[in-house]
Amino acid sequence: MLNRHARGFFTSLFTPLARWLLRIGVSPDAVTVVGTAGVMVGALVFYPMGQLWWGSLIVAVFAFSDVVDGIMARLLGASGRWGNFLDSTLDRAADGAIFMGLTIWFFTEGADRPIAVSALVCLVLGMVVSYARAKAESLGFSANVGIAERAERLASVLLVAGLTGLGLPPVVLLVTLVLLAVASVVTIAQRMMAVRRQAMAAAEGTAST
């Protein structure tokens, strides 16, 4: 939902920045790498220190590099397979770092095992959500469906984690993570069913020829 409704707004917002970066010789790949590094610093340095607000703010700022590098690639007309591979691979690393940072904090000084376990479950399920789509596309199918795509997962966890750092009761973060885990399971099921329908249709088409 966020991908569909917010992409146009953020594209308009960040296009001037993308043009400026290209003018000074910055490549889309460089923006991808720096953005991922910033996300990982925010998640793996600030979260384990208990700085949930600052960690979330840093992650959110650098996460927008995912929009900027895509705009830059389109402006260059160079949105090829290498850039897509690099972006997708580093996205997985960034996503994992966010939930790992939360897991570390709440397993240690944060001392909240339910939140830590929930964050760990979200980490694993998030990887499966992404893998399901990637595997489907590698087989020639489409799996761009689901109620909990990457944008929704990141927006929800960053917002609530940041507010938790400002005094929001931790139980709200726990509920958010549990709901996110459930939504991820539903998304995995939706993608599996979508691919199954396509596979069966393809098999029927082959059998009828």
mmCIF file of C-alpha atoms in Angstrom:
data_model
loop_
_atom_site.group_PDB
_atom_site.id
_atom_site.type_symbol
_atom_site.label_atom_id
_atom_site.label_comp_id
_atom_site.label_asym_id
_atom_site.label_seq_id
_atom_site.Cartn_x
_atom_site.Cartn_y
_atom_site.Cartn_z
ATOM 1 C CA MET A 1 0.000 0.000 0.000
ATOM 2 C CA LEU A 2 2.763 2.428 0.908
ATOM 3 C CA ASN A 3 4.645 1.484 -2.236
ATOM 4 C CA ARG A 4 1.609 2.316 -4.379
ATOM 5 C CA HIS A 5 0.467 5.518 -2.723
ATOM 6 C CA ALA A 6 3.700 7.103 -1.490
ATOM 7 C CA ARG A 7 6.073 6.378 -4.364
ATOM 8 C CA GLY A 8 4.866 9.285 -6.500
ATOM 9 C CA PHE A 9 5.152 11.762 -3.628
ATOM 10 C CA PHE A 10 8.661 10.714 -2.617
ATOM 11 C CA THR A 11 9.812 10.576 -6.232
ATOM 12 C CA SER A 12 8.805 14.222 -6.671
ATOM 13 C CA LEU A 13 10.380 15.135 -3.343
ATOM 14 C CA PHE A 14 13.770 13.516 -3.958
ATOM 15 C CA THR A 15 14.211 14.059 -7.704
ATOM 16 C CA PRO A 16 16.055 17.404 -7.210
ATOM 17 C CA LEU A 17 18.474 15.701 -4.803
ATOM 18 C CA ALA A 18 18.987 12.837 -7.241
ATOM 19 C CA ARG A 19 19.774 15.269 -10.068
ATOM 20 C CA TRP A 20 22.239 17.173 -7.875
ATOM 21 C CA LEU A 21 24.057 13.990 -6.846
ATOM 22 C CA LEU A 22 24.400 12.968 -10.477
ATOM 23 C CA ARG A 23 25.763 16.410 -11.376
ATOM 24 C CA ILE A 24 28.560 16.122 -8.799
ATOM 25 C CA GLY A 25 29.485 12.647 -10.022
ATOM 26 C CA VAL A 26 27.880 10.386 -7.400
ATOM 27 C CA SER A 27 26.687 7.051 -8.764
ATOM 28 C CA PRO A 28 23.451 5.245 -7.822
ATOM 29 C CA ASP A 29 25.519 2.311 -6.522
ATOM 30 C CA ALA A 30 27.405 4.619 -4.168
ATOM 31 C CA VAL A 31 24.123 5.951 -2.769
ATOM 32 C CA THR A 32 22.898 2.378 -2.271
ATOM 33 C CA VAL A 33 26.033 1.360 -0.363
ATOM 34 C CA VAL A 34 26.188 4.504 1.792
ATOM 35 C CA GLY A 35 22.483 4.289 2.561
ATOM 36 C CA THR A 36 22.773 0.676 3.662
ATOM 37 C CA ALA A 37 25.811 1.487 5.805
ATOM 38 C CA GLY A 38 23.884 4.296 7.511
ATOM 39 C CA VAL A 39 20.927 2.031 8.230
ATOM 40 C CA MET A 40 23.200 -0.614 9.709
ATOM 41 C CA VAL A 41 24.984 1.919 11.931
ATOM 42 C CA GLY A 42 21.669 3.215 13.243
ATOM 43 C CA ALA A 43 20.360 -0.286 13.855
ATOM 44 C CA LEU A 44 23.446 -2.127 15.091
ATOM 45 C CA VAL A 45 25.113 0.690 17.048
ATOM 46 C CA PHE A 46 22.292 2.820 18.446
ATOM 47 C CA TYR A 47 19.653 0.154 19.046
ATOM 48 C CA PRO A 48 21.934 -2.098 21.144
ATOM 49 C CA MET A 49 22.790 0.995 23.222
ATOM 50 C CA GLY A 50 19.103 1.515 23.965
ATOM 51 C CA GLN A 51 18.953 4.668 21.835
ATOM 52 C CA LEU A 52 15.748 3.619 20.076
ATOM 53 C CA TRP A 53 14.699 7.131 19.069
ATOM 54 C CA TRP A 54 18.038 8.168 17.591
ATOM 55 C CA GLY A 55 18.553 4.773 16.034
ATOM 56 C CA SER A 56 15.146 4.906 14.336
ATOM 57 C CA LEU A 57 15.743 8.469 13.154
ATOM 58 C CA ILE A 58 19.108 7.578 11.619
ATOM 59 C CA VAL A 59 17.686 4.456 9.988
ATOM 60 C CA ALA A 60 14.727 6.406 8.577
ATOM 61 C CA VAL A 61 16.957 9.108 7.079
ATOM 62 C CA PHE A 62 19.300 6.656 5.382
ATOM 63 C CA ALA A 63 16.442 4.378 4.300
ATOM 64 C CA PHE A 64 15.356 7.085 1.871
ATOM 65 C CA SER A 65 18.512 6.335 -0.117
ATOM 66 C CA ASP A 66 16.502 3.415 -1.505
ATOM 67 C CA VAL A 67 14.259 5.969 -3.226
ATOM 68 C CA VAL A 68 17.088 8.266 -4.301
ATOM 69 C CA ASP A 69 19.231 5.585 -5.952
ATOM 70 C CA GLY A 70 16.249 4.348 -7.947
ATOM 71 C CA ILE A 71 15.497 7.853 -9.217
ATOM 72 C CA MET A 72 19.154 8.336 -10.139
ATOM 73 C CA ALA A 73 19.234 5.068 -12.062
ATOM 74 C CA ARG A 74 16.107 6.012 -14.016
ATOM 75 C CA LEU A 75 17.499 9.469 -14.813
ATOM 76 C CA LEU A 76 20.643 7.822 -16.150
ATOM 77 C CA GLY A 77 18.669 5.200 -18.030
ATOM 78 C CA ALA A 78 20.854 2.640 -16.306
ATOM 79 C CA SER A 79 18.367 0.709 -14.199
ATOM 80 C CA GLY A 80 19.898 -2.647 -15.094
ATOM 81 C CA ARG A 81 20.205 -6.067 -13.540
ATOM 82 C CA TRP A 82 23.366 -5.292 -11.557
ATOM 83 C CA GLY A 83 21.813 -2.286 -9.840
ATOM 84 C CA ASN A 84 18.668 -4.260 -9.105
ATOM 85 C CA PHE A 85 20.712 -7.118 -7.639
ATOM 86 C CA LEU A 86 22.852 -4.815 -5.490
ATOM 87 C CA ASP A 87 19.836 -2.897 -4.217
ATOM 88 C CA SER A 88 17.846 -6.024 -3.348
ATOM 89 C CA THR A 89 20.780 -7.720 -1.644
ATOM 90 C CA LEU A 90 21.668 -4.717 0.510
ATOM 91 C CA ASP A 91 17.983 -4.176 1.330
ATOM 92 C CA ARG A 92 17.942 -7.614 2.944
ATOM 93 C CA ALA A 93 21.061 -6.762 4.959
ATOM 94 C CA ALA A 94 19.513 -3.478 6.126
ATOM 95 C CA ASP A 95 16.210 -5.112 7.091
ATOM 96 C CA GLY A 96 17.993 -7.819 9.025
ATOM 97 C CA ALA A 97 20.112 -5.260 10.871
ATOM 98 C CA ILE A 98 17.033 -3.385 12.110
ATOM 99 C CA PHE A 99 15.429 -6.416 13.728
ATOM 100 C CA MET A 100 18.787 -7.731 14.906
ATOM 101 C CA GLY A 101 19.520 -4.461 16.693
ATOM 102 C CA LEU A 102 16.174 -4.598 18.493
ATOM 103 C CA THR A 103 16.751 -8.257 19.369
ATOM 104 C CA ILE A 104 20.167 -7.515 20.878
ATOM 105 C CA TRP A 105 18.888 -4.641 23.012
ATOM 106 C CA PHE A 106 15.854 -6.420 24.401
ATOM 107 C CA PHE A 107 17.782 -9.639 25.069
ATOM 108 C CA THR A 108 20.401 -7.667 27.031
ATOM 109 C CA GLU A 109 19.996 -4.322 28.804
ATOM 110 C CA GLY A 110 16.438 -3.830 27.556
ATOM 111 C CA ALA A 111 15.502 -6.993 29.446
ATOM 112 C CA ASP A 112 12.268 -7.760 27.611
ATOM 113 C CA ARG A 113 12.403 -11.298 26.279
ATOM 114 C CA PRO A 114 8.962 -11.281 24.559
ATOM 115 C CA ILE A 115 9.954 -8.238 22.481
ATOM 116 C CA ALA A 116 13.342 -9.770 21.691
ATOM 117 C CA VAL A 117 11.791 -13.038 20.540
ATOM 118 C CA SER A 118 9.150 -11.202 18.510
ATOM 119 C CA ALA A 119 11.825 -9.113 16.786
ATOM 120 C CA LEU A 120 13.782 -12.269 15.992
ATOM 121 C CA VAL A 121 10.689 -13.922 14.541
ATOM 122 C CA CYS A 122 10.031 -10.828 12.407
ATOM 123 C CA LEU A 123 13.617 -10.954 11.165
ATOM 124 C CA VAL A 124 13.226 -14.552 9.978
ATOM 125 C CA LEU A 125 9.764 -14.060 8.483
ATOM 126 C CA GLY A 126 10.866 -10.876 6.725
ATOM 127 C CA MET A 127 13.609 -12.815 4.992
ATOM 128 C CA VAL A 128 11.097 -15.461 3.899
ATOM 129 C CA VAL A 129 8.713 -12.794 2.553
ATOM 130 C CA SER A 130 11.498 -11.355 0.413
ATOM 131 C CA TYR A 131 12.798 -14.767 -0.650
ATOM 132 C CA ALA A 132 9.347 -15.909 -1.762
ATOM 133 C CA ARG A 133 9.096 -13.019 -4.197
ATOM 134 C CA ALA A 134 12.686 -13.355 -5.424
ATOM 135 C CA LYS A 135 12.353 -17.101 -6.003
ATOM 136 C CA ALA A 136 9.030 -16.663 -7.774
ATOM 137 C CA GLU A 137 10.498 -14.076 -10.118
ATOM 138 C CA SER A 138 13.533 -16.285 -10.814
ATOM 139 C CA LEU A 139 11.088 -18.977 -11.987
ATOM 140 C CA GLY A 140 9.197 -16.561 -14.203
ATOM 141 C CA PHE A 141 6.239 -15.970 -11.891
ATOM 142 C CA SER A 142 4.970 -12.832 -10.176
ATOM 143 C CA ALA A 143 4.596 -12.628 -6.386
ATOM 144 C CA ASN A 144 4.249 -8.894 -5.864
ATOM 145 C CA VAL A 145 1.300 -9.322 -3.498
ATOM 146 C CA GLY A 146 0.735 -9.315 0.249
ATOM 147 C CA ILE A 147 -0.428 -7.172 3.137
ATOM 148 C CA ALA A 148 3.049 -6.710 4.632
ATOM 149 C CA GLU A 149 5.534 -5.668 1.986
ATOM 150 C CA ARG A 150 8.875 -4.108 2.857
ATOM 151 C CA ALA A 151 7.674 -0.512 3.137
ATOM 152 C CA GLU A 152 4.890 -1.421 5.568
ATOM 153 C CA ARG A 153 7.185 -3.542 7.712
ATOM 154 C CA LEU A 154 9.865 -0.874 8.009
ATOM 155 C CA ALA A 155 7.505 2.055 8.538
ATOM 156 C CA SER A 156 5.640 0.334 11.355
ATOM 157 C CA VAL A 157 8.657 -0.941 13.266
ATOM 158 C CA LEU A 158 10.658 2.295 12.919
ATOM 159 C CA LEU A 159 7.778 4.488 14.037
ATOM 160 C CA VAL A 160 6.893 2.422 17.096
ATOM 161 C CA ALA A 161 10.506 1.689 18.075
ATOM 162 C CA GLY A 162 11.333 5.378 17.869
ATOM 163 C CA LEU A 163 8.332 6.340 19.982
ATOM 164 C CA THR A 164 9.265 3.631 22.479
ATOM 165 C CA GLY A 165 12.580 5.415 22.863
ATOM 166 C CA LEU A 166 10.632 8.575 23.720
ATOM 167 C CA GLY A 167 8.572 6.878 26.434
ATOM 168 C CA LEU A 168 5.852 4.920 24.667
ATOM 169 C CA PRO A 169 5.068 1.783 26.742
ATOM 170 C CA PRO A 170 7.131 -1.150 25.414
ATOM 171 C CA VAL A 171 3.984 -3.277 25.195
ATOM 172 C CA VAL A 172 2.990 -1.223 22.138
ATOM 173 C CA LEU A 173 6.188 -2.315 20.410
ATOM 174 C CA LEU A 174 5.483 -5.911 21.407
ATOM 175 C CA VAL A 175 1.977 -5.770 19.945
ATOM 176 C CA THR A 176 3.329 -4.140 16.775
ATOM 177 C CA LEU A 177 5.947 -6.846 16.308
ATOM 178 C CA VAL A 178 3.433 -9.633 16.915
ATOM 179 C CA LEU A 179 1.004 -8.123 14.405
ATOM 180 C CA LEU A 180 3.870 -7.656 11.964
ATOM 181 C CA ALA A 181 4.825 -11.325 12.352
ATOM 182 C CA VAL A 182 1.238 -12.398 11.704
ATOM 183 C CA ALA A 183 1.016 -10.107 8.671
ATOM 184 C CA SER A 184 4.274 -11.563 7.362
ATOM 185 C CA VAL A 185 2.898 -15.107 7.643
ATOM 186 C CA VAL A 186 -0.223 -13.999 5.750
ATOM 187 C CA THR A 187 1.942 -12.366 3.079
ATOM 188 C CA ILE A 188 4.003 -15.531 2.655
ATOM 189 C CA ALA A 189 0.790 -17.532 2.232
ATOM 190 C CA GLN A 190 -0.568 -14.998 -0.272
ATOM 191 C CA ARG A 191 2.597 -15.187 -2.346
ATOM 192 C CA MET A 192 2.646 -18.970 -2.271
ATOM 193 C CA MET A 193 -0.978 -19.138 -3.409
ATOM 194 C CA ALA A 194 -0.329 -16.577 -6.162
ATOM 195 C CA VAL A 195 2.587 -18.600 -7.501
ATOM 196 C CA ARG A 196 0.627 -21.850 -7.219
ATOM 197 C CA ARG A 197 -2.201 -20.409 -9.314
ATOM 198 C CA GLN A 198 0.264 -19.239 -11.955
ATOM 199 C CA ALA A 199 2.098 -22.571 -11.961
ATOM 200 C CA MET A 200 -1.138 -24.529 -12.347
ATOM 201 C CA ALA A 201 -2.307 -22.235 -15.138
ATOM 202 C CA ALA A 202 1.020 -22.684 -16.917
ATOM 203 C CA ALA A 203 0.826 -26.465 -16.496
ATOM 204 C CA GLU A 204 -2.719 -26.552 -17.881
ATOM 205 C CA GLY A 205 -1.637 -24.419 -20.821
ATOM 206 C CA THR A 206 1.215 -26.784 -21.587
ATOM 207 C CA ALA A 207 -1.013 -29.842 -21.286
ATOM 208 C CA SER A 208 -3.577 -28.406 -23.689
ATOM 209 C CA THR A 209 -1.026 -27.749 -26.438
#
